[in-house]
Each structure stands twice: as structure tokens, then as C-alpha cells.
């Protein structure tokens, strides 16, 4: 992952041309930044929005995938005769079906096949069926007889490299080592320190659990394939499907208008995206293939577990002198993506001259890691932010004062590049003030067994500046109505609403009146998947450029028609008006040029980012907890997220991200954990009941956001940086710090379940 | 997906019992547990006999003994909301109100709550465990963080019901019909230790129906409570729970019944704690001793050692709020 290209991009992507002329920075805005309900809120809430899993086509069959129940096994034989003979069953495909006997390669790591004979994790695809009802499809799967040779497995990253552990792949269980990251000299740094602390932190594996499971509906029309897929990026799916099925890109249409959530696991096609078209082709029927919740939990991806040993040195005056971290993690059975970057906070967040980080990755027989909302960052933050508090404690300094002493003005991990803007200091100071930090911090020790405390964590996110390519088209029709066309997916974050606001800002119209066409490879323009907190900073400048072009053209048409100077005209609501004479006003619908052409179109491209600067979102989050020291129960009483993500485009969707990110972080801190049965390697909690995602009752009623906008005029033409990932980075560490403040118990293992808290408390009592 | 079964919806109890005599049937109450088990292949069935059309099995009314009679088909939510239960049998009202979530409480019945299958992830998952007819308990040496610290013999499940410990503490009785007669069994004997028959959780025969639950009249000075610890605040079973039913005479506890949930294959009676409390007032010393006694003899497994401290803390806290 920390390789050349960012995690949301597989392979190379086209560049878009640099715009000829950039619009001026906005300054004050009329629409952008408002609390605007989503343009598709009614459709989403009323149920009329058609998600891929809602698609029903005439004659459609239902596909289902047979999955290996063992964590490691060889398929010796497959007998599908009785399944094929079952009522309603139209096709059964296995590794010996010629159409399905195809390779399936992962970007890194060993080659595999669509239906591999060596199954390396519970849930590997072994066969698939298409039948008239979903029930018949599942019954048919159960009728397929597979003879497995169960092989020894590895279920724990800690033992994967032991000499006695079974070898998962021929060349062993370790991924090739990457050179450590080094700057300065840590030995010197630790020698200069007054206090040196070392702690080992672990985070549990978290599972991707979007509300809509992964899947698609496939339909052939001659040699042209259409897939309605629940995806974060239709063009990424198109490229993979075309490559694997050997089709021209022009013949593969991916449609992904609505989708029920994606946090990194839907950045690319899955095996289902290939299996559904194969089944559809063989049966000459459309095929719908959506994974069950259990399959989703086993196969589509996870935030891998981590063990991080962090050593830190500090001087009495609060100067950090050195940080060193060694990380162990696992990509699962395949090295696909989504592992690594645990050390980015350590490298870049605070001013430290001496840093060394190293990573080890080992294979285990479990489902693959995938980018999971800010890959690596929440893990590293769990370690670093807790360590920062321990250091502050050791030198008797307030944690915020301590952090403020170590705020960098340049990106140290990028060789000292300046940030376009950094609101880190303001996130800390303004956030602390809004949260009433001082009061919470100085509350006298409570006498009962219910202890309250406050804690915080800060962060930055490696990406979040976006960048090319992106192409957007805005059309205004003869009647003045407007159409926006862009390729990006709205993964539930409100992309469509924000882009409509950008167009509305430029054209002076109501954002809800704009018709949006998006996320369709046949009718919209190339876009990279929505991930990396980059959708707004990538797409909004292109959209603005397109709307700006339309605006300019309308003004030109009015100037031509009425023989006026362009400089004297501007676009107001529905009319081109004179800047100097309010009586001069030409309704758009009366512009001859527009009437004759039928429409005026503007094309916007995303230009390159400024060179030699880092575009980075920053944040600080604060929370108050109440810990029951007898039962280990932790209640979160309130949370505040202070975020510098540049310009706030829509305050409602902005707050949605902050509150959603905090909710996800609460899961990391308190409840979420994949549990593998060590004896069999099988996941025992592959359902939404035993794998515990926070519910509404686990989230505090008191959630607040504070927008820190340092007015970034350099990053792009809308001044927005990414928000989607930083919102979940510091949350868990902040909670652990609040628990420490409340109880004096430092919990280094996530999630902090009641049992873990009580054990840590007892262990600490013994030490004293 | 589901096994093939026929479904009957008789309108009176006798017809339902007759159906159970004829075929290997399963009782379908609210279906919230049963359908999941059938769907996941944990249970099979030829016939489902629904009780949803039998009026006499529903409702809460005074019993002939001046206590309360709760029909087995009464929704859990109705139990939680019942004014008489809330005022007189708080442990039951509190337990019913922390079951699952609102939709499950309106669909799930009190009878079904007592008869539900364990939530042990090996039992519910794709593991041929002892309780499903296999030869061993996977939890014993496996992932047993939520498993039994008491009474695990052969099988280390914990009984999932929140209402069972509350009913047991309150001295409630199950009324059972079947085989041409009816019988009464106290709730704490209705649920069985694992050793008796690892494939059965209750004393019910396949041809029997739990028809009602009887709460005895509340003795003067009765105070009761149920408190549950869980990993998240909704839609979660008890990591640990405690039901208390204490009869006070002034400050002194005349009699005490203490049952733990999440501790054992059935509601676990903490007799040691009861003995400490009985005859004493609930001062700090008594409470500390009682809490320690509640976990005496616990046999934690590899991953559930923290439950011992958890129960101790929970019992102490619950006793404190009682005093
Ligand atoms: C997601 C989820 C979370 C839950 N959380 C909790 C919780 O926190 N606490 C808790 O206590 N429970 C919890 N439950 C369990 C829930 O309370 C039970 O599913 C419900 O009480 C069962 O009632 P029912 O009427 O739906 O029973 P059914 O599902 O119809 O039946 C359950 C079982 O009991 C048998 N049965 C039912 N009624 C009778 C009868 N009258 N006589 C004989 N046998 C009978 C059935 O044959 C079946 O085997 C949860 C369930 C789910 C699905």
C-alpha cells in the first residue's frame, strides 16, 4: 500500500487536460457551505431509490456462490450432478467449467484462480449456481458434493512465522520485507530524552460491514454486458471485468447510481462481478448475485489486526526527541491491499527529528485485508495518541499543551514539504475551548465506582487532496434547466448534493433543480473510485470548472446579442445582468444563442495539484466517558470533532461524516473484533449479532462538530480537502485516553470490552 | 434454504397437543429464535405447530393464588410494559425490557424466551458440537470468552434468556401441558444442567407445551431487580446479569434469591451469596462478602477469567442499589 500509487487506484489511470483558465477562489459563498438536505433525500428515505440489490429484470435468475467451509483445504473433487438436476437450477459452474476456468490475480502476491483448488481461507469460492429463486440457488449449493483434503492452517499472525507453522504459500508466510523508514538518528534522540517510554499496542481485526452487501446484477445484450453493481467506482469495476472476461471496455457498462455503503471494500470488482456475467451468459438470462451477510463477513475485506511496539522519547519541556515503531500485521491469505501505513501518524503528525518505523507482514489463512476507512491510520493513532498522553503524564503536562509544543509546519515525512494549510493547532485550541476541556480535565476525583474522564486525540490523513483525473459536464437547456454529468459514485456521503451545490453556486440556481447523471460507464465520464477522502477535492473543482464555463458562455451570448461588454455582465438567478445598471437584465431563456443551440455545455477538467506542497486534512477529537470500575462498562457521554478539511461544502453532510466516523471509531475502541477459532481457523462471529457494530444507543446523544477552515486557496479551486477518513482516525485513541483519565488504567488492546478493562485494572493493581 | 416442513395453526391447545403427538413437530411461538435456527441448519423440523392463534395462551391476568398468570404467548414487550409487573415484580419488568430490541420484544414471547436455544457461536455456527449431536464442546478449548464459569459439564454454553433468571429469583412456576395431563415445574428446574442431556435445555418433552408462567403473590417487603452487562446497549445478550429477589423486614433481609445470567447453562443460583445476605442488613461488609460468595467456586475457562471479577462487581453494585 505505501507503494507508488494510492490505495484507491489499481494500475494506471488516464490524465485529464489542465484547464485553460481557473476560476478565482470563491471568497464568500451563497449555496456552498449551507446546511442543505441531500438532493436525493426523498428517494433514499421513501425507498424509491433503486439500489443495485433492488434491481429486478424480466427473466432474472439468482446466483449464489459455494464457499469453502475450511480455513485451508484442497478441493479433491466436485460432484454437481444432483444440484444440476434440481428444480429451478439453470447452471452450475465449477473450476472444470471451461468458461469459469480462469485465473484471478491479485495485484501483489501469488496468482490464484476464480475457483482455486487450494482454498486459503474460509469462504473461498469453489462453485456457483444460477436458479430461479434465491432459495433454490442455496438449496442447489448444498447439494453440491465436494471432497476436501483439510490442510493445516495458520490462524494467528503472532505464530505465522514460527518454524513449526504450516507454510501457507510455497515461498513462506512472510511478505518481502520493506526497508524501514528512517530520519535522523533514534539513538541520539532517545539519548537526549528525559523520559523514554515503550509500550506495545494491539488492534483487533475489523470487518467491512456495509448495509448493502457486495453484489451485482448482470445482463447481456448480444456481446454487450451491463452490470448494476454496488460499488465505490464504476470505472474500476469496468476495467477489471473487461480484463478478466476479455471484453473491450466499450462493451462493459457498469451502473452504480445508488449503493448501500462502502468503506473501501467496494473500490474494485469482486469475484461475484465475474461469476454473475458467466452465469448470465451460460443461461442466457440476467443473473442477480448478492452475497449473504455471512459471506460478506468472511470474504470482502477487513481492517487487519496490528501489533505495534512504540518507543518514544521526550524532554521535560515537552519536546519530542524520538519515535520508533515496529509493526506486525497480516493481509490475510492474499496480499491484495489495505495493509500498512500504521506508521504514517508517527512519521508525520508531530515534530520529531528522529524517527524509525518498520513493518512486518505475514500471511494467515483468513479473509483478505482491504482498504478500510483510512487504512493503517486508526491503528497507528491508537498507539501514538495513547503514547502522547502517557508522555504528557510522565512530564506532568496537559496533553493538549504537550501536543501544541510539537506542531509541525511542514510535512516531515515528505522531506519537509510545506502544507498548503494546517489547522492542527486550531483544531486543538478551538476544539478544547468548545469542548470545555479545562473543566473536564480538572474535575475532582469521583468517589463512587463510576468514574468520569475526558480524553482527546489528534490526527492527520495521508491523502485527502484529491487530484486528476476527473471530467465533468454541465448542460443548461433552452428552458434554463440544468444537467450535471460526472462519473463519480455517491457512496452515501452526499457527493451528488455537494456537486449540485457547486453548480448552483456558479449558476445561481436551486441545487435541488439540477438533474444529475453519474456513476455509469456508458453515459458519464471517467472517474476514479470514491475513496481516499478524495471525492470532493477531486470532483468539485472539475464540476466548478464546467459550471464556470457555462456561466461564461451565457454571459458571452448575452454580450453578443445585446452588444455589451462581457466585463460589465454577470449571471444572477435566471438572468444575465449588468454589474452597473440593475435595469439591464436578460433572462437566460431569452438568449437567442441558447435557444438556437438547444443547450449550452461546459466541460470541466480536474487540473493537477500544486507542486511541492502537501495537501493534508487535520483533526482533533475530544470525548468524555464514564467507566464503571466494577463491571468494566464504558459509556461515552459526549464527543466533539474539530476538523480542518478545508472549506465545508455542505454542513449537513460534513457533520454526517464526523458523526459517522466517530461511530465507527467507537466500534474500534469498544466493540468490534473478528474472532477466529484457533483450532479450525474458522470465524466464529461472522454475523451482525456476534460481530458487534455500535448501535444508536452506543453513540452519545451529545455529538458536536467544529469546522476549522484555514481558507486553503492553494489546494484547488473549491478550497476543500477530504473529510471522510480523518473523522475516524483519532476516535479510538481519544476514548482510551478518556478511560485512562477517568481510571488511571491504560488499555493497549482494542476493543476495550468490559472483560479487558477489568483484567487491565486488576493487572495494574497488582503492579502497584 | 429452509428444511421442508408443514405448518399448522390450530385454534385451541388440545388441537396443538394432538398435532405434536402425531408428527415430529416443533412449536412455533413468535418464531424469532426458531426461524433463525431452521434457516441456519441448527434445527430441522417436519411440522411447525404455531401457537399464535390460541387465545388462551396470551395475556396477563391475576392468578387464582393472588399472584399473576402470564400466558406463554404473551409478547416480551407486554411483560415489560405491564403496570402490575413493573410495580410488584420489578426484576421481571427490568429483565423483559433489556431483551434484544423493540421489534424482537414485540414479536418474541415470554414462553419462547424461556425455551430458546443457546447463542453459543459454535452451536449456532458451522461446528458439529456436542449440543448438536457431535462428540465434543468446541468452546471448552476454543473461543470461550462468553462461555460458562459455572455448571459447564460437557457443554459450556450459557443460557441466553434474561427473563429466566428474573423469573427464577421471583420463584415463578412453569405450567406445562401434554401427554394428556399437565404439570408444574419451578422455573429454576425448568431449565436443565448440561449434563442431564446435552441436547435439551428444558424439561419439556417433544409433545409438551409450556402454557403459562405463574408468579407467586409478592410477599411483604419484596424488592427485586435485574441488571445486565452487555458489550453494546441494544441487541445484545448478557455478558453477565444478576436477578435479585430479596424480602426485607425493615433493614434486614429475611430471605434472598440470587440468580446469575451469562454464567452457566441455566440461570445460576448463587446460593453462597444468598446465605451471606439472609438475616443481615445490606451494609458494605455484607455486600462485599456476598459478592465474593457469588463467584466462589467459579471455574473459568481460558478466555473468560474476567467474568469472575465482572460478576463480583455486578452483584456488589446490584446489592448496593437494593439496600
Ligand atoms: C437478534 C436477537 C437478539 C436477542 N437478544 C436477546 C436478549 O438480549 N435477551 C434475551 O433474553 N433474549 C434475546 N433474544 C432471544 C429472544 O428473546 C427469543 O428469540 C424470543 O424470546 C423467543 O420467543 P419466540 O416467541 O419468538 O420463540 P420461537 O422462536 O417461536 O421459539 C423458540 C423456541 O422455543 C420453543 N417454544 C416456544 N414457545 C414454546 C412453548 N410455549 N412451549 C414449548 N416450546 C416453545 C420453540 O419450539 C423454539 O424451539 C434475542 C433474539 C434475537 C434473534
Tab-separated table of N, CA, C and O in Angstrom, chain A residues 511-596:
chain	number	residue	atom	x	y	z
A	511	UNK	N	-30.067	24.164	-6.098
A	511	UNK	CA	-29.377	22.872	-6.267
A	511	UNK	C	-30.339	21.700	-6.461
A	511	UNK	O	-30.026	20.756	-7.183
A	512	UNK	N	-31.499	21.767	-5.854
A	512	UNK	CA	-32.430	20.645	-5.998
A	512	UNK	C	-33.019	20.549	-7.398
A	512	UNK	O	-33.594	19.530	-7.750
A	513	UNK	N	-32.864	21.623	-8.177
A	513	UNK	CA	-33.425	21.597	-9.526
A	513	UNK	C	-32.469	20.955	-10.527
A	513	UNK	O	-32.831	20.723	-11.675
A	514	UNK	N	-31.251	20.645	-10.088
A	514	UNK	CA	-30.260	20.122	-11.034
A	514	UNK	C	-30.423	18.613	-11.185
A	514	UNK	O	-30.458	17.887	-10.195
A	515	UNK	N	-30.553	18.194	-12.425
A	515	UNK	CA	-30.632	16.752	-12.681
A	515	UNK	C	-29.195	16.206	-12.788
A	515	UNK	O	-28.380	16.751	-13.516
A	516	UNK	N	-28.937	15.119	-12.034
A	516	UNK	CA	-27.569	14.599	-12.022
A	516	UNK	C	-27.522	13.225	-12.680
A	516	UNK	O	-28.328	12.351	-12.369
A	517	UNK	N	-26.582	13.080	-13.589
A	517	UNK	CA	-26.283	11.758	-14.165
A	517	UNK	C	-24.904	11.388	-13.649
A	517	UNK	O	-23.970	12.175	-13.780
A	518	UNK	N	-24.784	10.201	-13.054
A	518	UNK	CA	-23.461	9.873	-12.516
A	518	UNK	C	-23.262	8.363	-12.451
A	518	UNK	O	-24.204	7.582	-12.626
A	519	UNK	N	-22.007	7.990	-12.218
A	519	UNK	CA	-21.635	6.604	-11.944
A	519	UNK	C	-22.228	5.615	-12.948
A	519	UNK	O	-22.893	4.658	-12.591
A	520	UNK	N	-21.953	5.862	-14.219
A	520	UNK	CA	-22.407	4.952	-15.274
A	520	UNK	C	-21.336	5.012	-16.358
A	520	UNK	O	-21.119	6.066	-16.967
A	521	UNK	N	-20.669	3.904	-16.599
A	521	UNK	CA	-19.531	3.957	-17.531
A	521	UNK	C	-19.969	4.244	-18.958
A	521	UNK	O	-19.147	4.632	-19.781
A	522	UNK	N	-21.246	4.019	-19.258
A	522	UNK	CA	-21.684	4.251	-20.631
A	522	UNK	C	-22.057	5.698	-20.877
A	522	UNK	O	-21.998	6.164	-22.012
A	523	UNK	N	-22.466	6.407	-19.860
A	523	UNK	CA	-23.027	7.737	-20.104
A	523	UNK	C	-22.308	8.855	-19.356
A	523	UNK	O	-22.658	10.014	-19.535
A	524	UNK	N	-21.368	8.516	-18.505
A	524	UNK	CA	-20.667	9.581	-17.774
A	524	UNK	C	-19.165	9.445	-17.985
A	524	UNK	O	-18.699	8.464	-18.570
A	525	UNK	N	-18.447	10.422	-17.465
A	525	UNK	CA	-17.009	10.494	-17.781
A	525	UNK	C	-16.173	9.745	-16.746
A	525	UNK	O	-16.582	9.572	-15.601
A	526	UNK	N	-14.978	9.376	-17.161
A	526	UNK	CA	-14.094	8.587	-16.298
A	526	UNK	C	-13.866	9.260	-14.948
A	526	UNK	O	-13.601	10.450	-14.848
A	527	UNK	N	-13.957	8.450	-13.902
A	527	UNK	CA	-13.624	8.936	-12.559
A	527	UNK	C	-12.957	7.798	-11.812
A	527	UNK	O	-13.236	6.624	-12.076
A	528	UNK	N	-12.091	8.139	-10.898
A	528	UNK	CA	-11.513	7.119	-10.025
A	528	UNK	C	-12.541	6.809	-8.930
A	528	UNK	O	-13.450	7.596	-8.691
A	529	UNK	N	-12.394	5.662	-8.266
A	529	UNK	CA	-13.394	5.300	-7.265
A	529	UNK	C	-13.461	6.311	-6.126
A	529	UNK	O	-12.493	7.008	-5.835
A	530	UNK	N	-14.620	6.360	-5.489
A	530	UNK	CA	-14.790	7.247	-4.338
A	530	UNK	C	-14.150	6.597	-3.129
A	530	UNK	O	-14.686	5.653	-2.551
A	531	UNK	N	-12.987	7.080	-2.776
A	531	UNK	CA	-12.222	6.540	-1.654
A	531	UNK	C	-11.076	7.481	-1.398
A	531	UNK	O	-10.830	8.407	-2.178
A	532	UNK	N	-10.378	7.288	-0.320
A	532	UNK	CA	-9.213	8.133	-0.048
A	532	UNK	C	-9.599	9.552	0.347
A	532	UNK	O	-8.770	10.450	0.261
A	533	UNK	N	-10.828	9.753	0.767
A	533	UNK	CA	-11.310	11.096	1.132
A	533	UNK	C	-11.030	12.084	0.024
A	533	UNK	O	-10.726	13.237	0.267
A	534	UNK	N	-11.099	11.624	-1.204
A	534	UNK	CA	-10.674	12.487	-2.286
A	534	UNK	C	-11.799	12.877	-3.225
A	534	UNK	O	-11.568	13.602	-4.188
A	535	UNK	N	-13.007	12.408	-2.992
A	535	UNK	CA	-14.051	12.649	-3.985
A	535	UNK	C	-14.365	14.140	-4.111
A	535	UNK	O	-14.423	14.670	-5.217
A	536	UNK	N	-14.557	14.818	-2.988
A	536	UNK	CA	-14.860	16.251	-3.093
A	536	UNK	C	-13.676	17.039	-3.649
A	536	UNK	O	-13.844	17.784	-4.608
A	537	UNK	N	-12.459	16.883	-3.092
A	537	UNK	CA	-11.371	17.682	-3.672
A	537	UNK	C	-11.026	17.297	-5.121
A	537	UNK	O	-10.451	18.102	-5.843
A	538	UNK	N	-11.384	16.088	-5.537
A	538	UNK	CA	-11.138	15.722	-6.928
A	538	UNK	C	-12.238	16.239	-7.840
A	538	UNK	O	-11.970	16.846	-8.873
A	539	UNK	N	-13.470	15.961	-7.477
A	539	UNK	CA	-14.576	16.225	-8.396
A	539	UNK	C	-15.058	17.676	-8.362
A	539	UNK	O	-15.463	18.213	-9.375
A	540	UNK	N	-15.049	18.280	-7.168
A	540	UNK	CA	-15.691	19.600	-7.101
A	540	UNK	C	-14.974	20.648	-7.958
A	540	UNK	O	-15.645	21.479	-8.571
A	541	UNK	N	-13.627	20.629	-8.081
A	541	UNK	CA	-13.016	21.608	-8.983
A	541	UNK	C	-13.396	21.377	-10.452
A	541	UNK	O	-13.597	22.343	-11.200
A	542	UNK	N	-13.525	20.100	-10.852
A	542	UNK	CA	-13.919	19.818	-12.234
A	542	UNK	C	-15.346	20.285	-12.483
A	542	UNK	O	-15.662	20.875	-13.520
A	543	UNK	N	-16.205	20.040	-11.506
A	543	UNK	CA	-17.602	20.456	-11.637
A	543	UNK	C	-17.677	21.981	-11.671
A	543	UNK	O	-18.396	22.578	-12.469
A	544	UNK	N	-16.895	22.590	-10.805
A	544	UNK	CA	-16.917	24.053	-10.790
A	544	UNK	C	-16.455	24.596	-12.131
A	544	UNK	O	-17.038	25.535	-12.679
A	545	UNK	N	-15.394	24.003	-12.650
A	545	UNK	CA	-14.842	24.418	-13.947
A	545	UNK	C	-15.919	24.321	-15.036
A	545	UNK	O	-16.073	25.214	-15.856
A	546	UNK	N	-16.685	23.216	-15.022
A	546	UNK	CA	-17.716	23.014	-16.042
A	546	UNK	C	-18.821	24.056	-15.895
A	546	UNK	O	-19.280	24.637	-16.887
A	547	UNK	N	-19.244	24.284	-14.679
A	547	UNK	CA	-20.321	25.258	-14.445
A	547	UNK	C	-19.832	26.670	-14.787
A	547	UNK	O	-20.565	27.482	-15.363
A	548	UNK	N	-18.589	26.910	-14.467
A	548	UNK	CA	-17.980	28.208	-14.745
A	548	UNK	C	-17.945	28.459	-16.253
A	548	UNK	O	-18.227	29.556	-16.726
A	549	UNK	N	-17.643	27.402	-17.011
A	549	UNK	CA	-17.610	27.520	-18.474
A	549	UNK	C	-19.004	27.863	-19.007
A	549	UNK	O	-19.152	28.674	-19.925
A	550	UNK	N	-20.020	27.231	-18.423
A	550	UNK	CA	-21.391	27.521	-18.842
A	550	UNK	C	-21.724	28.986	-18.534
A	550	UNK	O	-22.282	29.714	-19.359
A	551	UNK	N	-21.337	29.396	-17.366
A	551	UNK	CA	-21.633	30.763	-16.966
A	551	UNK	C	-20.991	31.767	-17.926
A	551	UNK	O	-21.627	32.692	-18.418
A	552	UNK	N	-19.728	31.499	-18.219
A	552	UNK	CA	-19.009	32.405	-19.131
A	552	UNK	C	-19.686	32.465	-20.498
A	552	UNK	O	-19.844	33.512	-21.099
A	553	UNK	N	-20.097	31.256	-20.946
A	553	UNK	CA	-20.702	31.180	-22.274
A	553	UNK	C	-22.036	31.935	-22.314
A	553	UNK	O	-22.329	32.633	-23.283
A	554	UNK	N	-22.799	31.819	-21.244
A	554	UNK	CA	-24.087	32.525	-21.198
A	554	UNK	C	-23.861	34.030	-21.231
A	554	UNK	O	-24.564	34.770	-21.928
A	555	UNK	N	-22.859	34.465	-20.509
A	555	UNK	CA	-22.554	35.898	-20.493
A	555	UNK	C	-22.108	36.358	-21.883
A	555	UNK	O	-22.525	37.393	-22.391
A	556	UNK	N	-21.293	35.506	-22.525
A	556	UNK	CA	-20.848	35.840	-23.885
A	556	UNK	C	-22.036	35.955	-24.838
A	556	UNK	O	-22.106	36.877	-25.655
A	557	UNK	N	-22.969	35.019	-24.699
A	557	UNK	CA	-24.131	35.041	-25.589
A	557	UNK	C	-24.941	36.321	-25.381
A	557	UNK	O	-25.411	36.940	-26.347
A	558	UNK	N	-25.086	36.707	-24.129
A	558	UNK	CA	-25.831	37.934	-23.845
A	558	UNK	C	-25.086	39.148	-24.382
A	558	UNK	O	-25.690	40.061	-24.980
A	559	UNK	N	-23.776	39.130	-24.202
A	559	UNK	CA	-22.963	40.254	-24.679
A	559	UNK	C	-23.063	40.376	-26.196
A	559	UNK	O	-23.243	41.480	-26.741
A	560	UNK	N	-22.984	39.222	-26.877
A	560	UNK	CA	-23.083	39.235	-28.347
A	560	UNK	C	-24.449	39.761	-28.790
A	560	UNK	O	-24.552	40.647	-29.633
A	561	UNK	N	-25.476	39.225	-28.139
A	561	UNK	CA	-26.836	39.551	-28.563
A	561	UNK	C	-27.149	41.032	-28.360
A	561	UNK	O	-27.813	41.645	-29.171
A	562	UNK	N	-26.643	41.576	-27.258
A	562	UNK	CA	-27.011	42.958	-26.927
A	562	UNK	C	-25.871	43.932	-27.104
A	562	UNK	O	-25.971	45.086	-26.710
A	563	UNK	N	-24.797	43.422	-27.669
A	563	UNK	CA	-23.663	44.287	-27.967
A	563	UNK	C	-23.151	45.027	-26.722
A	563	UNK	O	-23.060	46.248	-26.692
A	564	UNK	N	-22.908	44.265	-25.699
A	564	UNK	CA	-22.408	44.837	-24.451
A	564	UNK	C	-21.037	44.252	-24.129
A	564	UNK	O	-20.633	43.244	-24.720
A	565	UNK	N	-20.364	44.905	-23.207
A	565	UNK	CA	-19.036	44.399	-22.821
A	565	UNK	C	-19.193	43.238	-21.830
A	565	UNK	O	-19.971	43.327	-20.882
A	566	UNK	N	-18.457	42.173	-22.087
A	566	UNK	CA	-18.516	40.994	-21.219
A	566	UNK	C	-18.199	41.367	-19.780
A	566	UNK	O	-18.839	40.908	-18.844
A	567	UNK	N	-17.221	42.231	-19.609
A	567	UNK	CA	-16.769	42.569	-18.257
A	567	UNK	C	-17.879	43.227	-17.438
A	567	UNK	O	-17.850	43.200	-16.217
A	568	UNK	N	-18.850	43.819	-18.120
A	568	UNK	CA	-19.913	44.523	-17.389
A	568	UNK	C	-21.038	43.575	-16.961
A	568	UNK	O	-21.951	43.965	-16.245
A	569	UNK	N	-20.967	42.307	-17.413
A	569	UNK	CA	-22.109	41.413	-17.181
A	569	UNK	C	-21.775	40.328	-16.159
A	569	UNK	O	-20.635	39.907	-16.014
A	570	UNK	N	-22.822	39.918	-15.477
A	570	UNK	CA	-22.657	38.762	-14.601
A	570	UNK	C	-23.945	37.949	-14.607
A	570	UNK	O	-24.984	38.405	-15.082
A	571	UNK	N	-23.837	36.717	-14.064
A	571	UNK	CA	-25.001	35.831	-14.051
A	571	UNK	C	-25.668	35.922	-12.692
A	571	UNK	O	-25.034	35.725	-11.665
A	572	UNK	N	-26.961	36.249	-12.739
A	572	UNK	CA	-27.735	36.225	-11.494
A	572	UNK	C	-28.781	35.125	-11.650
A	572	UNK	O	-28.732	34.369	-12.604
A	573	UNK	N	-29.717	35.035	-10.723
A	573	UNK	CA	-30.703	33.971	-10.805
A	573	UNK	C	-31.511	34.054	-12.096
A	573	UNK	O	-32.292	34.974	-12.287
A	574	UNK	N	-31.262	33.129	-13.004
A	574	UNK	CA	-32.061	33.024	-14.228
A	574	UNK	C	-31.833	34.112	-15.251
A	574	UNK	O	-32.536	34.183	-16.248
A	575	UNK	N	-30.850	34.972	-15.028
A	575	UNK	CA	-30.670	36.068	-15.989
A	575	UNK	C	-29.226	36.550	-16.008
A	575	UNK	O	-28.499	36.420	-15.029
A	576	UNK	N	-28.852	37.080	-17.160
A	576	UNK	CA	-27.577	37.784	-17.236
A	576	UNK	C	-27.883	39.257	-16.965
A	576	UNK	O	-28.777	39.826	-17.592
A	577	UNK	N	-27.176	39.828	-15.999
A	577	UNK	CA	-27.482	41.209	-15.605
A	577	UNK	C	-26.236	42.079	-15.686
A	577	UNK	O	-25.111	41.570	-15.687
A	578	UNK	N	-26.470	43.342	-15.738
A	578	UNK	CA	-25.362	44.291	-15.765
A	578	UNK	C	-24.860	44.534	-14.340
A	578	UNK	O	-25.645	44.589	-13.400
A	579	UNK	N	-23.564	44.650	-14.239
A	579	UNK	CA	-22.994	44.901	-12.911
A	579	UNK	C	-23.254	46.338	-12.482
A	579	UNK	O	-23.250	46.658	-11.297
A	580	UNK	N	-23.433	47.188	-13.464
A	580	UNK	CA	-23.549	48.609	-13.122
A	580	UNK	C	-24.973	49.122	-13.215
A	580	UNK	O	-25.370	50.007	-12.466
A	581	UNK	N	-25.751	48.577	-14.103
A	581	UNK	CA	-27.107	49.092	-14.286
A	581	UNK	C	-28.134	47.996	-13.983
A	581	UNK	O	-28.374	47.115	-14.803
A	582	UNK	N	-28.737	48.053	-12.806
A	582	UNK	CA	-29.651	46.963	-12.416
A	582	UNK	C	-30.845	46.831	-13.368
A	582	UNK	O	-31.490	45.782	-13.401
A	583	UNK	N	-31.133	47.842	-14.170
A	583	UNK	CA	-32.265	47.744	-15.087
A	583	UNK	C	-31.959	46.804	-16.252
A	583	UNK	O	-32.856	46.272	-16.894
A	584	UNK	N	-30.654	46.595	-16.529
A	584	UNK	CA	-30.277	45.740	-17.663
A	584	UNK	C	-30.255	44.286	-17.208
A	584	UNK	O	-29.404	43.882	-16.429
A	585	UNK	N	-31.210	43.513	-17.673
A	585	UNK	CA	-31.329	42.120	-17.251
A	585	UNK	C	-31.911	41.306	-18.398
A	585	UNK	O	-32.959	41.658	-18.948
A	586	UNK	N	-31.194	40.231	-18.776
A	586	UNK	CA	-31.651	39.398	-19.899
A	586	UNK	C	-31.914	37.991	-19.408
A	586	UNK	O	-30.977	37.257	-19.102
A	587	UNK	N	-33.183	37.607	-19.322
A	587	UNK	CA	-33.463	36.235	-18.863
A	587	UNK	C	-32.736	35.209	-19.739
A	587	UNK	O	-32.662	35.367	-20.965
A	588	UNK	N	-32.215	34.197	-19.112
A	588	UNK	CA	-31.463	33.170	-19.835
A	588	UNK	C	-32.310	32.564	-20.944
A	588	UNK	O	-31.838	32.309	-22.047
A	589	UNK	N	-33.578	32.329	-20.632
A	589	UNK	CA	-34.438	31.666	-21.606
A	589	UNK	C	-34.689	32.534	-22.831
A	589	UNK	O	-35.242	32.069	-23.818
A	590	UNK	N	-34.281	33.793	-22.761
A	590	UNK	CA	-34.475	34.644	-23.940
A	590	UNK	C	-33.178	34.878	-24.699
A	590	UNK	O	-33.122	35.672	-25.623
A	591	UNK	N	-32.135	34.175	-24.308
A	591	UNK	CA	-30.875	34.310	-25.042
A	591	UNK	C	-30.999	33.547	-26.360
A	591	UNK	O	-31.219	32.330	-26.360
A	592	UNK	N	-30.837	34.249	-27.450
A	592	UNK	CA	-31.011	33.614	-28.762
A	592	UNK	C	-30.025	32.479	-28.969
A	592	UNK	O	-30.372	31.421	-29.495
A	593	UNK	N	-28.799	32.727	-28.554
A	593	UNK	CA	-27.767	31.706	-28.750
A	593	UNK	C	-28.151	30.404	-28.080
A	593	UNK	O	-27.946	29.317	-28.634
A	594	UNK	N	-28.718	30.483	-26.902
A	594	UNK	CA	-29.137	29.278	-26.180
A	594	UNK	C	-30.321	28.631	-26.891
A	594	UNK	O	-30.350	27.411	-27.083
A	595	UNK	N	-31.270	29.449	-27.312
A	595	UNK	CA	-32.461	28.893	-27.979
A	595	UNK	C	-32.073	28.177	-29.264
A	595	UNK	O	-32.568	27.090	-29.547
A	596	UNK	N	-31.185	28.766	-30.019
A	596	UNK	CA	-30.838	28.164	-31.308
A	596	UNK	C	-30.033	26.882	-31.141
A	596	UNK	O	-30.223	25.906	-31.836
